[in-house]
Coordinates of C-alpha atoms and ligand atoms in Angstrom, one line a residue:
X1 CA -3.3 13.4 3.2
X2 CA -3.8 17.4 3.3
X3 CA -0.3 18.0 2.6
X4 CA 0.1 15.1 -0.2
X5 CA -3.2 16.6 -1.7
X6 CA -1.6 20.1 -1.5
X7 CA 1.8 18.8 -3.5
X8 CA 0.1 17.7 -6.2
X9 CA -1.8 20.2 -6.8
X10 CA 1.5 22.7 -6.6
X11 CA 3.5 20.8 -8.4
X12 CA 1.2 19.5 -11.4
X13 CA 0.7 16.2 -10.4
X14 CA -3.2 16.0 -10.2
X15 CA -5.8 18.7 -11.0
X16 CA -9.3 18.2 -10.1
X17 CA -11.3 16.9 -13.3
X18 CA -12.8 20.3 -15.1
X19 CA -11.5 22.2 -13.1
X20 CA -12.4 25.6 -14.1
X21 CA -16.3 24.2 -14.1
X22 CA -15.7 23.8 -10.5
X23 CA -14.6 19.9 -11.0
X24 CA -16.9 16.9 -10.9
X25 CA -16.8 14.2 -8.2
X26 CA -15.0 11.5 -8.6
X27 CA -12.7 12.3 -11.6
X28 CA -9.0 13.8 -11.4
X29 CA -6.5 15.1 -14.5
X30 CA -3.5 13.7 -14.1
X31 CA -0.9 16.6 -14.9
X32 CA 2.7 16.7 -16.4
X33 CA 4.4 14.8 -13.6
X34 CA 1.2 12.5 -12.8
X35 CA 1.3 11.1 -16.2
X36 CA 4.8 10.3 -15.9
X37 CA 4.6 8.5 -12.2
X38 CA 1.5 6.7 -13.5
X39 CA 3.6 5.4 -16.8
X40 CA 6.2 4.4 -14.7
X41 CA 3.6 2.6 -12.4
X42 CA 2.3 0.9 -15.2
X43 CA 5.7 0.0 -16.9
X44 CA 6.6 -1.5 -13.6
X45 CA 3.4 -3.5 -13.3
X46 CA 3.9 -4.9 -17.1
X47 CA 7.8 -5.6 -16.3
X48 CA 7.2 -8.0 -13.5
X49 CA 3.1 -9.3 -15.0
X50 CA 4.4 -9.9 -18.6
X51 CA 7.6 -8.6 -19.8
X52 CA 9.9 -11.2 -17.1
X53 CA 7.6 -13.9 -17.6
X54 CA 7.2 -16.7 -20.0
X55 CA 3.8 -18.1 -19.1
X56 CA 2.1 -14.1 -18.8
X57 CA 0.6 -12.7 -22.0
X58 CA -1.0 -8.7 -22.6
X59 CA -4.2 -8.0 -24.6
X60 CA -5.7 -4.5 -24.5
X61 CA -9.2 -4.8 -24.7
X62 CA -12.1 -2.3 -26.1
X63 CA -13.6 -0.3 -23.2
X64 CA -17.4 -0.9 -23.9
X65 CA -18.3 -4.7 -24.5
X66 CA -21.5 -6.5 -25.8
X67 CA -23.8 -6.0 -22.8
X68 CA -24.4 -9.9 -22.8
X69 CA -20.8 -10.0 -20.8
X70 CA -22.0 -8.0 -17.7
X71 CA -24.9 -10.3 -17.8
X72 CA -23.1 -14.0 -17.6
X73 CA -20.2 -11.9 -15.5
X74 CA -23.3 -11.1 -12.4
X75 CA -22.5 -7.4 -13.2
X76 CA -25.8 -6.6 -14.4
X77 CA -28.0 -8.5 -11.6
X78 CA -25.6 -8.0 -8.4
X79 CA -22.4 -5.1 -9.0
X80 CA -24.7 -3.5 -6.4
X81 CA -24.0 -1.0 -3.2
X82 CA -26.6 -0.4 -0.6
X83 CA -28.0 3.1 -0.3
X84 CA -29.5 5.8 1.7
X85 CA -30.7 9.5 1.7
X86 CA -31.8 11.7 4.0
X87 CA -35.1 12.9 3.7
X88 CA -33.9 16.5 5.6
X89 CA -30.5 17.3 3.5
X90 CA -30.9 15.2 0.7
X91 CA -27.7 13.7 0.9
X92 CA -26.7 10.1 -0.4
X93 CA -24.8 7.7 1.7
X94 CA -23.6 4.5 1.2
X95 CA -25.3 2.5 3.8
X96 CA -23.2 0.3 4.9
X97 CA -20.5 2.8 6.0
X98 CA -22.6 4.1 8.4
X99 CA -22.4 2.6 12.0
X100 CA -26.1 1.2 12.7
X101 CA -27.4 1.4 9.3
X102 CA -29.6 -2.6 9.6
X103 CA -32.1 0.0 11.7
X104 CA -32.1 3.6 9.8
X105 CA -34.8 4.7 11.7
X106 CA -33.1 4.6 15.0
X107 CA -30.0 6.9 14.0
X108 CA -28.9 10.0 13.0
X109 CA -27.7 11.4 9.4
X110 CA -23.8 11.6 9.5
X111 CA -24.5 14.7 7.5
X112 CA -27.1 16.9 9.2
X113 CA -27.2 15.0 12.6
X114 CA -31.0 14.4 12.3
X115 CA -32.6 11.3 13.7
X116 CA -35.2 9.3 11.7
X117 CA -34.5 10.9 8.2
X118 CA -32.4 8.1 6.6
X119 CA -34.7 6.3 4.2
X120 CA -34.6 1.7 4.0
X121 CA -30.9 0.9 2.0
X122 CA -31.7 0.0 -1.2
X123 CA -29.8 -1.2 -4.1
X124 CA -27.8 0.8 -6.4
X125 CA -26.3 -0.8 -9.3
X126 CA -22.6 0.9 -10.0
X127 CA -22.4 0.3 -13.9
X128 CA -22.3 3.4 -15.5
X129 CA -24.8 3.2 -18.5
X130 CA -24.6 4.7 -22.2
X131 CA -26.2 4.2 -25.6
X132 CA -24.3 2.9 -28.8
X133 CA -25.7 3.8 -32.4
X134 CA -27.8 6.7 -33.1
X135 CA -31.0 5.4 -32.0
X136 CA -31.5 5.7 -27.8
X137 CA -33.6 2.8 -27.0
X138 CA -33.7 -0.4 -24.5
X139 CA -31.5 -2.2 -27.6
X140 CA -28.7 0.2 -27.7
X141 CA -27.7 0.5 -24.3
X142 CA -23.8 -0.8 -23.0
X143 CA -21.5 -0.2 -20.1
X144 CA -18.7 0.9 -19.4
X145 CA -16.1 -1.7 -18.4
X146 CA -16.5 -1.9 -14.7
X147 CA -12.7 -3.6 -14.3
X148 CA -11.2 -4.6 -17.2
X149 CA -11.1 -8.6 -16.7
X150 CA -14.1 -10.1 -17.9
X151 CA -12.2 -9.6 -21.5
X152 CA -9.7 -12.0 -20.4
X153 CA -12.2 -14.4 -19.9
X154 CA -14.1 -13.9 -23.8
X155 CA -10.9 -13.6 -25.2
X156 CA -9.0 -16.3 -23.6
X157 CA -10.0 -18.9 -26.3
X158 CA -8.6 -16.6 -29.1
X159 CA -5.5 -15.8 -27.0
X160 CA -4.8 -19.8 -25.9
X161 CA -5.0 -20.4 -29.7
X162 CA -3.0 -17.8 -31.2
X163 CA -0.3 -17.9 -29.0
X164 CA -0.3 -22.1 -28.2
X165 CA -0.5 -21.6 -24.6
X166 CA -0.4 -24.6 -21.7
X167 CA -2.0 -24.4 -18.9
X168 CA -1.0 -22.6 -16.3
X169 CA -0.8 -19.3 -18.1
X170 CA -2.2 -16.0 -17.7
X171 CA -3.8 -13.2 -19.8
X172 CA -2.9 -9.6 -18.5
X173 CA -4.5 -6.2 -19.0
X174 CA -4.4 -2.1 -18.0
X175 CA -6.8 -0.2 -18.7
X176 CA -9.5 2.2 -17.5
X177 CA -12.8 1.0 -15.7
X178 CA -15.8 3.2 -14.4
X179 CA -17.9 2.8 -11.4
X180 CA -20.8 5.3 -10.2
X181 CA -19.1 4.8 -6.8
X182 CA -22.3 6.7 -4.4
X183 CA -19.6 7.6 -2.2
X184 CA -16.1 8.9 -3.9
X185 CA -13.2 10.2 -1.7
X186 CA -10.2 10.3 0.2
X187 CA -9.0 12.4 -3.0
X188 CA -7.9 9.6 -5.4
X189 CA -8.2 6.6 -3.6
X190 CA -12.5 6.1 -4.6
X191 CA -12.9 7.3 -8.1
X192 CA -15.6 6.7 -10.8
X193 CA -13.0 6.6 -13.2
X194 CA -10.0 4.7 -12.8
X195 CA -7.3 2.9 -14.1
X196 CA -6.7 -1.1 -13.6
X197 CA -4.0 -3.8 -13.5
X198 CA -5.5 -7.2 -13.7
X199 CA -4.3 -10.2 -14.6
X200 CA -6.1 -13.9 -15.1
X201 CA -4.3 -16.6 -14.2
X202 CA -5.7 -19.9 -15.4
X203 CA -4.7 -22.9 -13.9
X204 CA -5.6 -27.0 -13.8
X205 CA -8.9 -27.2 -11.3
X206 CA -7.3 -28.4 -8.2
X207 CA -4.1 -26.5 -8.1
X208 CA -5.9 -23.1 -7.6
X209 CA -5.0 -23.0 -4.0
X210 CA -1.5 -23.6 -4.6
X211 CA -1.4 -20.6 -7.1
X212 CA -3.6 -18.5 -5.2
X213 CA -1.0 -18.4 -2.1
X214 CA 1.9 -18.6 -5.1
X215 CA 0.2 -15.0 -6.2
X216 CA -0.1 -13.8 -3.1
X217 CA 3.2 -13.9 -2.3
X218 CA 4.8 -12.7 -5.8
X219 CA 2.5 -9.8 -5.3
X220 CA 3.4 -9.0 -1.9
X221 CA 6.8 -8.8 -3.1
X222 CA 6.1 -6.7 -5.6
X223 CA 4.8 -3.8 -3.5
X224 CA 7.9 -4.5 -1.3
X225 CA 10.4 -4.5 -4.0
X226 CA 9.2 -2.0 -6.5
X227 CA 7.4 0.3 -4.8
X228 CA 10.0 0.2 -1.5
X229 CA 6.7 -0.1 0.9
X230 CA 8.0 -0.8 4.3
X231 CA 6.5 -4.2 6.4
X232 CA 5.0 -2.3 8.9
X233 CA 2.6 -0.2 6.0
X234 CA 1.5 -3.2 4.7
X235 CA -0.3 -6.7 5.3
X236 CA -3.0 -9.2 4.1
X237 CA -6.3 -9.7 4.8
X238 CA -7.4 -13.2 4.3
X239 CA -11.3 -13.5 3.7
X240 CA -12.5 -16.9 3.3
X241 CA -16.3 -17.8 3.2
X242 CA -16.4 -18.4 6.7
X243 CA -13.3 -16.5 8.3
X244 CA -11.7 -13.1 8.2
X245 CA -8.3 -12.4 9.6
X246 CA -5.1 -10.7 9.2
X247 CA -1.7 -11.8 8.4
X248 CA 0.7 -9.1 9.3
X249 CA 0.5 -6.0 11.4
X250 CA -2.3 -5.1 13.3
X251 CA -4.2 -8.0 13.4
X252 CA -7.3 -6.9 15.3
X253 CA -8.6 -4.0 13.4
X254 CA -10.3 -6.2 11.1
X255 CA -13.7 -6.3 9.8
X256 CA -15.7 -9.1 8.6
X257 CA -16.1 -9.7 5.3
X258 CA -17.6 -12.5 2.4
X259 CA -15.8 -13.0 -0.6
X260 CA -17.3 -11.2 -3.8
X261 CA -19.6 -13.7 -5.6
X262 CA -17.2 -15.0 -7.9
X263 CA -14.4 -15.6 -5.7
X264 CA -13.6 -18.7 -3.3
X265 CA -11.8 -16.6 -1.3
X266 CA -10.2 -13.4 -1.5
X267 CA -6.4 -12.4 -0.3
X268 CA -6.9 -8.1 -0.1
X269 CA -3.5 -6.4 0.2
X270 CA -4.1 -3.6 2.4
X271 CA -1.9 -0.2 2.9
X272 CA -2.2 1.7 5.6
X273 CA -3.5 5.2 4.2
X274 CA -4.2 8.2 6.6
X275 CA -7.8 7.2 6.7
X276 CA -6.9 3.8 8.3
X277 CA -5.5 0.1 6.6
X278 CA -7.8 -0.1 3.2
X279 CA -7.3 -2.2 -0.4
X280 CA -4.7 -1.6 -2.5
X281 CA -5.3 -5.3 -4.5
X282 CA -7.6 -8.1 -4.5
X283 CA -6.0 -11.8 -5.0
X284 CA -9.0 -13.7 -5.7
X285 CA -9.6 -17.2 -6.5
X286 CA -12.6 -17.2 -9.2
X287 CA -12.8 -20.7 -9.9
X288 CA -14.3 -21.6 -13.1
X289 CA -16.8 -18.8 -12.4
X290 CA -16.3 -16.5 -15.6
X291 CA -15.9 -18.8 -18.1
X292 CA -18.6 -21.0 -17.3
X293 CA -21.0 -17.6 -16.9
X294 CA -19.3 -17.2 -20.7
X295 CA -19.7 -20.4 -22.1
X296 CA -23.2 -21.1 -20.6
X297 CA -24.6 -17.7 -22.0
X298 CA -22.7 -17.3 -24.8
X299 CA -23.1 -21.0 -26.1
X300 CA -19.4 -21.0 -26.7
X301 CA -17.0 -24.0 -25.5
X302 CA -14.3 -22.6 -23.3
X303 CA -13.1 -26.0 -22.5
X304 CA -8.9 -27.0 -22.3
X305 CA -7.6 -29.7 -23.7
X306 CA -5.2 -31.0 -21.9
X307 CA -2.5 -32.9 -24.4
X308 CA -0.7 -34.8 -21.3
X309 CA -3.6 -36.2 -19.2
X310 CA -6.3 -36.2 -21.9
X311 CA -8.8 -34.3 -19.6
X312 CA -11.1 -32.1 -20.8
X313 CA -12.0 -29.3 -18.1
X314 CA -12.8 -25.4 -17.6
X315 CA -10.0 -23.8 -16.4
X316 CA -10.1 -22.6 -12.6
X317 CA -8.7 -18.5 -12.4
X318 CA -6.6 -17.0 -9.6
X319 CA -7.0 -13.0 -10.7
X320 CA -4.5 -10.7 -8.6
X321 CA -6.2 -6.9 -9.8
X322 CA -4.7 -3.8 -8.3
X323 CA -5.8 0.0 -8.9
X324 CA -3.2 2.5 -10.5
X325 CA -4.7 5.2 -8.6
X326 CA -4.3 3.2 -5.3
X327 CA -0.3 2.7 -6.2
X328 CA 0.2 6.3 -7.5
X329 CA -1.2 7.3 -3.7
X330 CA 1.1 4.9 -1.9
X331 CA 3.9 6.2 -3.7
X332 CA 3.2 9.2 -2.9
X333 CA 2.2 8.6 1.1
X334 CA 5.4 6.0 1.5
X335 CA 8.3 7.8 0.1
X336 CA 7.1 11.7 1.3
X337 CA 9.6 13.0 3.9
X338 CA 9.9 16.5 5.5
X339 CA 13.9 16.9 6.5
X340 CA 15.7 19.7 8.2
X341 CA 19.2 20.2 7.0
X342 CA 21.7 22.7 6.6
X343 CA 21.6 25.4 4.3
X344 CA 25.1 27.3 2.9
X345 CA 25.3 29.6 5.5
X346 CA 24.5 27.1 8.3
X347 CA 21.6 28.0 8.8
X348 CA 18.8 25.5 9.4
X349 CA 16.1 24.8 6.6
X350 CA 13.4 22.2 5.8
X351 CA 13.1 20.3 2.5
X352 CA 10.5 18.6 1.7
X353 CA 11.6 15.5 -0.7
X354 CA 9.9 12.2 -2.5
X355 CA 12.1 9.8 -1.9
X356 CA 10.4 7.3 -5.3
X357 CA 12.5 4.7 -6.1
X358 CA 14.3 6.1 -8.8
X359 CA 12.1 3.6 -11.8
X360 CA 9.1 5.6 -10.4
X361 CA 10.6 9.0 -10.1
X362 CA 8.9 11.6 -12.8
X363 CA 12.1 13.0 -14.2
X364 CA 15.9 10.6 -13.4
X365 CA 17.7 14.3 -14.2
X366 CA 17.9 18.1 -13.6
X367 CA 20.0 19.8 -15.5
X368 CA 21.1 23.5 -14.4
X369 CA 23.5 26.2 -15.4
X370 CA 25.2 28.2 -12.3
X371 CA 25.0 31.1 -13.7
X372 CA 21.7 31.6 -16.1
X373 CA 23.6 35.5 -17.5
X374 CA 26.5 33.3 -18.8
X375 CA 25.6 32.0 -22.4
X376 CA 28.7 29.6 -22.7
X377 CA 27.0 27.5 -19.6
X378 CA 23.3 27.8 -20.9
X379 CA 24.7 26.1 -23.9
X380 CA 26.2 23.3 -22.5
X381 CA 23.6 22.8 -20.0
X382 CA 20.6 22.9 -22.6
X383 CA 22.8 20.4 -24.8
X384 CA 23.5 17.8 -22.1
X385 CA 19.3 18.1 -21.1
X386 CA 19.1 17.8 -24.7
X387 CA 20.8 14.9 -24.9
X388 CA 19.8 13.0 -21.7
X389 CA 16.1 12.9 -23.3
X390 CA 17.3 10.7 -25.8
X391 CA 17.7 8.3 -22.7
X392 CA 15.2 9.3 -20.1
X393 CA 13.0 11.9 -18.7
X394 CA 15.1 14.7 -17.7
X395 CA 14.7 18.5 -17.5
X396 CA 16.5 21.9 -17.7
X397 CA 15.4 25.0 -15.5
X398 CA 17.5 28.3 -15.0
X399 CA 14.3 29.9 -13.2
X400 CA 16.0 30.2 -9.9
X401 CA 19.4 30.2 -8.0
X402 CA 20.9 26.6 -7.5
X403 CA 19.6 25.8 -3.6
X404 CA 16.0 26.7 -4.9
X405 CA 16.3 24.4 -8.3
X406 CA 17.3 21.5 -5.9
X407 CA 14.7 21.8 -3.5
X408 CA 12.1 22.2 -6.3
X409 CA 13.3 18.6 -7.6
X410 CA 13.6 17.3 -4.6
X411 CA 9.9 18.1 -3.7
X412 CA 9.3 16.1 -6.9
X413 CA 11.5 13.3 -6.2
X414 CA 14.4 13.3 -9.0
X415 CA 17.3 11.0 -8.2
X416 CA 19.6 13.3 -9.9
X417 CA 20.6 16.9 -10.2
X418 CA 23.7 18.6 -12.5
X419 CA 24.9 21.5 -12.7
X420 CA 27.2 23.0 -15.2
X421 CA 29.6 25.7 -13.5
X422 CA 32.4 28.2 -15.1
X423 CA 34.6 25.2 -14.4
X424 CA 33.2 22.6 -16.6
X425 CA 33.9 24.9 -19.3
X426 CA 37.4 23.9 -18.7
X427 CA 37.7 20.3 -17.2
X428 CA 34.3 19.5 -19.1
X429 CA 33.1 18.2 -16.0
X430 CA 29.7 18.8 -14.3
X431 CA 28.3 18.5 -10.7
X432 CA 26.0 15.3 -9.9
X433 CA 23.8 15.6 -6.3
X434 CA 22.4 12.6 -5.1
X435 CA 19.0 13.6 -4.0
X436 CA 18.6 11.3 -0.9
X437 CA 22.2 11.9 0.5
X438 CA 22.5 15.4 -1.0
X439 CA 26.2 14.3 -1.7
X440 CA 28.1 15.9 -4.8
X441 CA 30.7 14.1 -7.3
X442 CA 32.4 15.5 -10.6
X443 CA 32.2 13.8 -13.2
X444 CA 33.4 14.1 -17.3
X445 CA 30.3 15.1 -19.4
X446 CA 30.6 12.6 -21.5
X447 CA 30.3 10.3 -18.8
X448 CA 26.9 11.4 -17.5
X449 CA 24.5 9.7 -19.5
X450 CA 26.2 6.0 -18.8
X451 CA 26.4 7.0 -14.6
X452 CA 23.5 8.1 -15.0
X453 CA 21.8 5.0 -17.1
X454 CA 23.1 2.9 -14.3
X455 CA 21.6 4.2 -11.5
X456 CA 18.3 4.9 -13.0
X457 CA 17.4 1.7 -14.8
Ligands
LIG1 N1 -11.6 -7.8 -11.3 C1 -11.7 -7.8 -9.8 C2 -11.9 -6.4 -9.3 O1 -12.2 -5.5 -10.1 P1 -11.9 -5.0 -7.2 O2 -11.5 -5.3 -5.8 O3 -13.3 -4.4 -7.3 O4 -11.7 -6.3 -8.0 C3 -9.5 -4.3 -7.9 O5 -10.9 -4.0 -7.8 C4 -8.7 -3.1 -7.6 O6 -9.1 -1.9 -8.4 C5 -8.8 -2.6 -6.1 O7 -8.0 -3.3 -5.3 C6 -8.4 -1.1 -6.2 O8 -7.0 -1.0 -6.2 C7 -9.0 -0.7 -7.6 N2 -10.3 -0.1 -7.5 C8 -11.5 -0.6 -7.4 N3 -12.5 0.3 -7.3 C9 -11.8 1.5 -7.4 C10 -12.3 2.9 -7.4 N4 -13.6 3.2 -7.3 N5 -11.3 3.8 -7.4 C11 -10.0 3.5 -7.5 N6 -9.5 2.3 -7.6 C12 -10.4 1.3 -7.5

């Protein structure tokens, strides 16, 4: 994690939040190659969620809702973690991460080692609170969205109508949620601010488990297609009311766990992160749960009409939510390699290289002059850069000599590097290096964007 943590710092893919106010916990910047990795997450996720899909629509919801939906949602009464400080170094804990904490009296702080300072857990609510208007009082105050579903829920009648919907069909969202995590961490894998991928899938009551194992395995897929992570980095933990198990590897390091109170059961796609297997999404069946909470409070019918069978009934919800933060760190972890290979001379070198599938991959091109002194190749360099952009993300650089521009985009993972020598001014053809296989073809410049295009898409 050090050495991912190190990278992205380097190479401007996250800064810490304020930095130059020393940061604040829990919130990261996301710099010039972090916004493009995170785009292309998110295009991905859309591609495959709505784009593909006939029965998959996208809304993009405000960010602070009438407080009456964190009310009916159980937000307001129960989005709770259990606390403790200790009473010697004042730190804060989140109890139930630390081994023995049922009897807080009997052990010692993680922190400052001593016994019998850790005060009863008590609850601490995660929404984080603000006031709208200009008057502060009890009637102003609103959240921030703590995931961005429940607006799938009050908007699903509006979306059902305007767009004539049957059932099944589901409503899909990104967007950014905040949490007053007590604990962040594990750089950007706990954050108070974050961005989500969630999407409601609302189904006939009775066929929930059908789509709930249908989801789980679409999503699965997902993770093993687009983002290339290998079986043994990833499995499911299956948490039912009254069982939790694995299905995949390590099937004993497992720890108990209830569903959250809407959900029937929960399938958790976990990765296997430096710090051990953790979440990466949540597949959870949440019944009729929302949109009864909505209907109920907000005297609202949320009813389906079903044309065929003539039933009238509150659609059940299988919800498969991920975290873009989450991905962007698998990415990261799952495609970094350190290889040794040969260097011009024959000597022996290391390179350090993201091997991203090339739809995640910040920039698909490099674009280099061999010789930065000669103006005739600057020229032709800068115009085929120039003209690249108008496909994809692609770059020029002349800061260095060729060996050191490749490793510097290998380090950031671009499929693609060209280089424009005193021979293309002749044949008018340029140099492309496959970044995984370091091989080198020729090929005519006017060519390049269409090879290119095809490998990239
Ligand atoms: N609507 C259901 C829901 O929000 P969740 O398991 O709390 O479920 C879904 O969150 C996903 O959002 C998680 O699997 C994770 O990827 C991401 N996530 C949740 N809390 C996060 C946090 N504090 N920082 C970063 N990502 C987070």
């Amino acid at each position: 994690m050090e050495t991912i943590v190190s990278l992205c710092k380097r190479r401007g893919f996250i800064f810490q939040g304020s930095d130059i106010y020393g940061g604040i916990g829990g919130f990261w910047d996301y710099g010039p190659l972090g916004v493009e990795l995170k785009n292309n997450i998110k295009r991905a996720w859309w591609r495959a969620m709505v784009q593909e899909r006939d029965d998959i629509v996208g809304i993009d919801a405000a960010i602070i809702m009438n407080p009456l939906v964190w009310r009916a949602s159980g937000h307001e009464a129960t989005f709770t973690d259990l606390l403790t400080d200790c009473k010697n170094c004042r730190h804060r804990f989140r109890a139930d991460k630390i081994k023995g904490w049922e009897e807080p009296e009997k052990i010692a702080c993680p922190n400052c080692g001593m016994r019998g300072q850790l005060t009863p857990p008590r609850d601490f609510n995660l929404l984080f609170k603000t006031t709208v208007g200009p008057v502060a009082d009890e009637g102003s105050i609103a959240y921030l969205r703590p995931e961005t579903a429940q607006a799938m829920f009050v908007q699903y009648r509006n979306v059902q109508e305007t767009t004539r919907k049957k059932l099944p069909f589901g409503i899909a969202q990104q967007g950014r949620s905040f949490r007053n995590e007590i604990v962040h961490g594990d750089f950007i894998f706990r954050d108070r601010e974050f961005e989500q991928m969630e999407m409601e899938f609302f189904v006939k009551p009775g066929t929930e488990d059908e789509w709930h194992d249908y989801w789980k395995e679409a999503r699965l897929n997902w993770w093993k297609k687009t983002l290339n992570v290998s079986d043994e980095h990833i499995r499911i933990k299956v948490i039912r009311p009254d069982r939790t198990y694995i299905e995949g590897p390590d099937p004993d390091d497992v720890q108990v766990e209830k569903p959250p109170h809407y959900s029937k059961g929960n399938y958790d796609l976990e990765y296997l992160f430096p710090m051990g297997w953790s979440e990466i999404e949540g597949i959870a069946s949440r019944t009729n749960f929302d949109l009864s909470a909505h209907a109920n409070l907000s005297g609202k019918d949320l009813s389906y009409f079903d044309d065929e069978t003539k039933e009238k009934y509150i659609p059940y919800v299988v919800e498969p939510a991920m975290g873009v933060e989450r991905c962007f760190l698998v990415a990261l972890l799952e495609h970094y390699r350190e290889e040794v290979v040969a260097s011009k001379d024959g000597r022996e070198e290391k390179r350090v290289v993201l091997k991203f599938p090339y739809a995640l991959a910040p920039y698909k091109a490099a674009v280099f002059p061999l010789l930065r002194n000669r103006p005739e190749l600057v020229e032709m360099a800068r115009n085929l850069a120039r003209d690249l952009k108008t496909e994809m993300m692609a770059t020029y650089d002349d800061t260095g000599a060729i060996g050191k521009l490749y490793r510097r985009q290998d380090e950031i993972g671009t499929p693609f590097c060209i280089t424009v020598d005193v021979q293309s001014l002749d044949d008018h053809q340029v140099t492309l290096r496959d970044r995984d296989s370091m091989e080198q073809v020729r090929v005519d410049v006017s060519q390049v964007k269409g090879w290119l295009g095809e490998r990239v898409k």
